[in-house]
mmCIF file of C-alpha atoms in Angstrom:
data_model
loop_
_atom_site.group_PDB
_atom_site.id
_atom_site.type_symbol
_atom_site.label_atom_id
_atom_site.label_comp_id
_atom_site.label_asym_id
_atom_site.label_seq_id
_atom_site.Cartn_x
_atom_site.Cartn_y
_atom_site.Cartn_z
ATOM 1 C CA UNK A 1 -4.255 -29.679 -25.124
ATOM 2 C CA UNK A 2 -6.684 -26.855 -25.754
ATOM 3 C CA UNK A 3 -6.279 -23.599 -24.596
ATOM 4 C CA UNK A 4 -8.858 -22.769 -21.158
ATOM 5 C CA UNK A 5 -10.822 -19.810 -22.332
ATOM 6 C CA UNK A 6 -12.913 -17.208 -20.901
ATOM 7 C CA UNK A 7 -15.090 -14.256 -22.013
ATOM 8 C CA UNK A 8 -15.876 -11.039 -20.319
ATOM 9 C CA UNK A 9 -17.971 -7.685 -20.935
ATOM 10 C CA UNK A 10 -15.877 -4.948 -18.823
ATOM 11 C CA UNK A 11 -16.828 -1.704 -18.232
ATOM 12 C CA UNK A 12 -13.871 0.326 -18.965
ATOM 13 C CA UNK A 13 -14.414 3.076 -16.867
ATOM 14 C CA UNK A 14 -11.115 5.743 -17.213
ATOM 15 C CA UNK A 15 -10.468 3.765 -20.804
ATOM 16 C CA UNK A 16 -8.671 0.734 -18.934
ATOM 17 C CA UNK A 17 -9.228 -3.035 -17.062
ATOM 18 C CA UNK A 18 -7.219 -4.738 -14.657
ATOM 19 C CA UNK A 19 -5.918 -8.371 -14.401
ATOM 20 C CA UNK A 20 -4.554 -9.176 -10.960
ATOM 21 C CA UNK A 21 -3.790 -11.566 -8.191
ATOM 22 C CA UNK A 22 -6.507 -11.471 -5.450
ATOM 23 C CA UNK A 23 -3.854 -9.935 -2.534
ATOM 24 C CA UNK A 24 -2.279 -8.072 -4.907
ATOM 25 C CA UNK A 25 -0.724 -4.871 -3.220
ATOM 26 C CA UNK A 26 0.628 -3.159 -6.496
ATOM 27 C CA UNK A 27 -1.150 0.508 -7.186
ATOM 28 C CA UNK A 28 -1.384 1.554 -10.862
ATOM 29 C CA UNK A 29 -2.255 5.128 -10.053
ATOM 30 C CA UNK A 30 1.400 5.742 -10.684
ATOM 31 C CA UNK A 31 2.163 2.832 -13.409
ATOM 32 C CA UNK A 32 0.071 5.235 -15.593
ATOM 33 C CA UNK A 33 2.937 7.586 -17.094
ATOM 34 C CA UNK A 34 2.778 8.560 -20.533
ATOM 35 C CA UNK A 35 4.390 5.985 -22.311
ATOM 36 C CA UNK A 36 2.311 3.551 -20.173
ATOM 37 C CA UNK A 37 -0.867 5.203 -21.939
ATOM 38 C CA UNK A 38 0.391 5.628 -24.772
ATOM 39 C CA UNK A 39 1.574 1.974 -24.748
ATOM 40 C CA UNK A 40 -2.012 0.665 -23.621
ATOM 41 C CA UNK A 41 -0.336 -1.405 -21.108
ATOM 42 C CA UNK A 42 0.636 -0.387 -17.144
ATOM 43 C CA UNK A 43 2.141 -2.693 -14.680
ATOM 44 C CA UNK A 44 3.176 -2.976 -10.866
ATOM 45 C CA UNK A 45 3.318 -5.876 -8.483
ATOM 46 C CA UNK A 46 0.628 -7.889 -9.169
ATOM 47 C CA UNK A 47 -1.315 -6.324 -11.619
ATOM 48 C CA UNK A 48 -1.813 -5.418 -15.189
ATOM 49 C CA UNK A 49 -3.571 -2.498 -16.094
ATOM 50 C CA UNK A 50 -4.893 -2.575 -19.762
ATOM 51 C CA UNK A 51 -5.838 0.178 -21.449
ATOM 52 C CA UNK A 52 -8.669 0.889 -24.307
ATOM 53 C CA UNK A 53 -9.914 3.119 -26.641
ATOM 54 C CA UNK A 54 -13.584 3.786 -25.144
ATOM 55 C CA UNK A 55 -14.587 3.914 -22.042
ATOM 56 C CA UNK A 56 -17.535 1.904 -22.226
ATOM 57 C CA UNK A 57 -18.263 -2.301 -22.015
ATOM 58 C CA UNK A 58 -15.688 -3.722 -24.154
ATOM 59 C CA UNK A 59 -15.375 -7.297 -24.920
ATOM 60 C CA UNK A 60 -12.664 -9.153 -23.477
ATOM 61 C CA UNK A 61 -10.774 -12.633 -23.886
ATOM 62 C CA UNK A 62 -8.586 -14.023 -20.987
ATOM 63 C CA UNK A 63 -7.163 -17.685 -22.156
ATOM 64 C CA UNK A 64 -4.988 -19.552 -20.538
ATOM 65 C CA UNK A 65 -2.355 -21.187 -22.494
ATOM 66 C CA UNK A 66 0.374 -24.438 -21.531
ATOM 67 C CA UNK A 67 3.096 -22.097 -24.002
ATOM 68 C CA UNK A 68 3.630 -19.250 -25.201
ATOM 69 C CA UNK A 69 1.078 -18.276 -28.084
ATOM 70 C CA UNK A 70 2.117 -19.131 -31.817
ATOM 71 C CA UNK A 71 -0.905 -17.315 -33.520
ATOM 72 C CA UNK A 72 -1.371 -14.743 -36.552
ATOM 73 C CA UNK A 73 -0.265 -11.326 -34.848
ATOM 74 C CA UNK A 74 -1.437 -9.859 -38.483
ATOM 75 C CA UNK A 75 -4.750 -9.101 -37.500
ATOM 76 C CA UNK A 76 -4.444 -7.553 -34.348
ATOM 77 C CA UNK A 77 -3.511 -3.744 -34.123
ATOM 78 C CA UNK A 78 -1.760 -3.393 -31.528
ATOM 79 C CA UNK A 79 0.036 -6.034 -29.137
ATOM 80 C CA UNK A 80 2.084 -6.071 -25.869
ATOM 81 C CA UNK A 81 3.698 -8.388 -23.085
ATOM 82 C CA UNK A 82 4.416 -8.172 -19.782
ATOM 83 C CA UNK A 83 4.724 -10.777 -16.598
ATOM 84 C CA UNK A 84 2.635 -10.751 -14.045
ATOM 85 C CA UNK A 85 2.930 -13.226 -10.604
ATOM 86 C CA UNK A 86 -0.058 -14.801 -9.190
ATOM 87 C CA UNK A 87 1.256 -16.080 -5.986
ATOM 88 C CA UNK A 88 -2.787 -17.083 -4.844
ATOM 89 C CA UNK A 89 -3.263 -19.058 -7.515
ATOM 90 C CA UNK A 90 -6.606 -16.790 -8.261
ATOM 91 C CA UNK A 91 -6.666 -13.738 -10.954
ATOM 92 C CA UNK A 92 -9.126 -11.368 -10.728
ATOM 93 C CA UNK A 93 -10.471 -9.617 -13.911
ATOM 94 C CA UNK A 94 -12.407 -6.217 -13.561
ATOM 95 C CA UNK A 95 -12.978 -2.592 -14.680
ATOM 96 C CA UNK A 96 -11.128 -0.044 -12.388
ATOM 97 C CA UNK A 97 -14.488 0.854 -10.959
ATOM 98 C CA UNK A 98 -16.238 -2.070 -10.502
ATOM 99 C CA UNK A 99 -16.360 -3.553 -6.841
ATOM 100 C CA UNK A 100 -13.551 -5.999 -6.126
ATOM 101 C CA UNK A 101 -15.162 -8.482 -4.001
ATOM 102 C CA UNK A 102 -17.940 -9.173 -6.770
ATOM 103 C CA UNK A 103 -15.713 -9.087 -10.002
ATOM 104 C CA UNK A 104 -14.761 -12.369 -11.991
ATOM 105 C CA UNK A 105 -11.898 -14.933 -10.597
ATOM 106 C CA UNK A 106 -9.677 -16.806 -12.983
ATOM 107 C CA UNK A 107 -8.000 -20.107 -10.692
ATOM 108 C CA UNK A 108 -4.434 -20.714 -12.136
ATOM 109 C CA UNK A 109 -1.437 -22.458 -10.535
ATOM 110 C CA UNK A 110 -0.126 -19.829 -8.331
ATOM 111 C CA UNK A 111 3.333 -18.316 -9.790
ATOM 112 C CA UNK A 112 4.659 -16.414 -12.581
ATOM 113 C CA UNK A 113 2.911 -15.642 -16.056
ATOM 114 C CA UNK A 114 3.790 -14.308 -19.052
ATOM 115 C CA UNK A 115 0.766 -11.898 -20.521
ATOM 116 C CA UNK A 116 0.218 -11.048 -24.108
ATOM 117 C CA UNK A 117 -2.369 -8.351 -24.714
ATOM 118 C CA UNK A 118 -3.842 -8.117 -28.521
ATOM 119 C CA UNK A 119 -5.912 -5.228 -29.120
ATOM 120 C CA UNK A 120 -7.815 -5.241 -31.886
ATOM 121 C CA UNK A 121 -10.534 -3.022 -34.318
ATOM 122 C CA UNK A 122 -9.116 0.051 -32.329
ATOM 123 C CA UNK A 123 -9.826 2.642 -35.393
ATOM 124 C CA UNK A 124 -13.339 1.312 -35.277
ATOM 125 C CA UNK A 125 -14.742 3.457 -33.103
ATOM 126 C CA UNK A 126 -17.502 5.658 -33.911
ATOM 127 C CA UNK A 127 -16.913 9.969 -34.015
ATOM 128 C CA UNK A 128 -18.413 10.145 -30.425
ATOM 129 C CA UNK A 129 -16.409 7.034 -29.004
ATOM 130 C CA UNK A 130 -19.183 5.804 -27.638
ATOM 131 C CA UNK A 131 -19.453 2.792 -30.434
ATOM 132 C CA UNK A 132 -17.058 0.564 -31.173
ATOM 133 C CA UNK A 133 -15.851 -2.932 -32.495
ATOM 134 C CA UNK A 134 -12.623 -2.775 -30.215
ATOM 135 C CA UNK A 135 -11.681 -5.757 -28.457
ATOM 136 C CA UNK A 136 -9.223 -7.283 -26.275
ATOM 137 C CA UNK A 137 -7.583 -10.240 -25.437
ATOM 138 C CA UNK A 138 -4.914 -11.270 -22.987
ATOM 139 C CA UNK A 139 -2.918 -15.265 -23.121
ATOM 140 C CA UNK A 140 -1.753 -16.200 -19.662
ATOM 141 C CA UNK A 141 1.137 -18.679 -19.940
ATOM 142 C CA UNK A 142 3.785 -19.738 -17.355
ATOM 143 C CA UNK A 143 7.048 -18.182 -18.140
ATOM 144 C CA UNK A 144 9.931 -16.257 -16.100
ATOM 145 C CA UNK A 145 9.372 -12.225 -15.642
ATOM 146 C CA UNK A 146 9.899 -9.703 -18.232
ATOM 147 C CA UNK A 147 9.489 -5.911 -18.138
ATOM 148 C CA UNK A 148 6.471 -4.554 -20.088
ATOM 149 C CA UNK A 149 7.089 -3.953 -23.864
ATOM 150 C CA UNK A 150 5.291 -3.507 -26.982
ATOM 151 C CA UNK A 151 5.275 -6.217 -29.676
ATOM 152 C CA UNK A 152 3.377 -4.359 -32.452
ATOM 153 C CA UNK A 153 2.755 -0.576 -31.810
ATOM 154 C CA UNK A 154 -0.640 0.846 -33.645
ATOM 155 C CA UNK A 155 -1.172 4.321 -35.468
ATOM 156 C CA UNK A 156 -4.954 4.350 -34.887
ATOM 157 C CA UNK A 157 -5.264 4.303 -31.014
ATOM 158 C CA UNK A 158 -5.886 7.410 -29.086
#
């Protein structure tokens, strides 16, 4: 069975995204620490908070996978997992500032998911940050909690 897949342009305002359950009551203004940043990845109930080197559109990837993924981490920079639970069955995908009842929807059987994040081209960016060929992409698969970690750290970012 192939994976679902589906392709975004977010506008990273504040260098980070969000992937979250519609009703989601988690607030990341506090998930942010420093190891969170420094880690590119903040969590609390709900949602995932992703961050990125510019804070501009950045492409992004959100596929949905039946296991957990088995792909060549070689090429990606930088790579972290985390859970998140989708109890509504519908994930939301959007930059911090764009407005909530217009951003994308993702429908997934409502429960628990296990997220890999791969960030990739993160040294590419150009002297005033502005440019870029960073990208991002997240596998949703179903899978029992786990606190946030880091799978492959990179030297490049921020």
């Amino acid at each position: 069975m192939s994976n679902e897949v589906h392709r975004y342009e977010l506008f990273a305002d504040y260098f980070q995204f969000y992937l979250q359950d519609e009703a989601a009551s988690g607030d990341l203004s506090e998930a942010w620490t420093p190891q969170a940043t420094e880690d590119l990845l903040a969590v609390s109930t709900g949602v995932i908070g992703v961050g990125t080197v510019r804070n501009m559109d950045v492409p992004v990837t959100i596929e949905l996978s039946q296991s957990e993924p088995s792909d060549d981490v070689g090429r990606w920079e930088h790579i972290t997992e985390c859970s998140i639970d989708v109890p509504t069955g519908r994930l939301v995908i959007a930059g911090c500032t764009d407005y909530f009842a217009e951003a994308s929807r993702i429908e997934v059987e409502p429960g628990c998911y296990r997220a890999r994040v791969y960030y990739g081209s993160l040294a590419s960016l150009s002297d005033d940050g502005l440019d870029g060929d960073d990208h991002y992409r997240i596998v949703l698969w179903r899978g029992e909690p786990i606190p946030p970690r880091v799978l492959k750290r990179t030297t490049t970012a921020q």
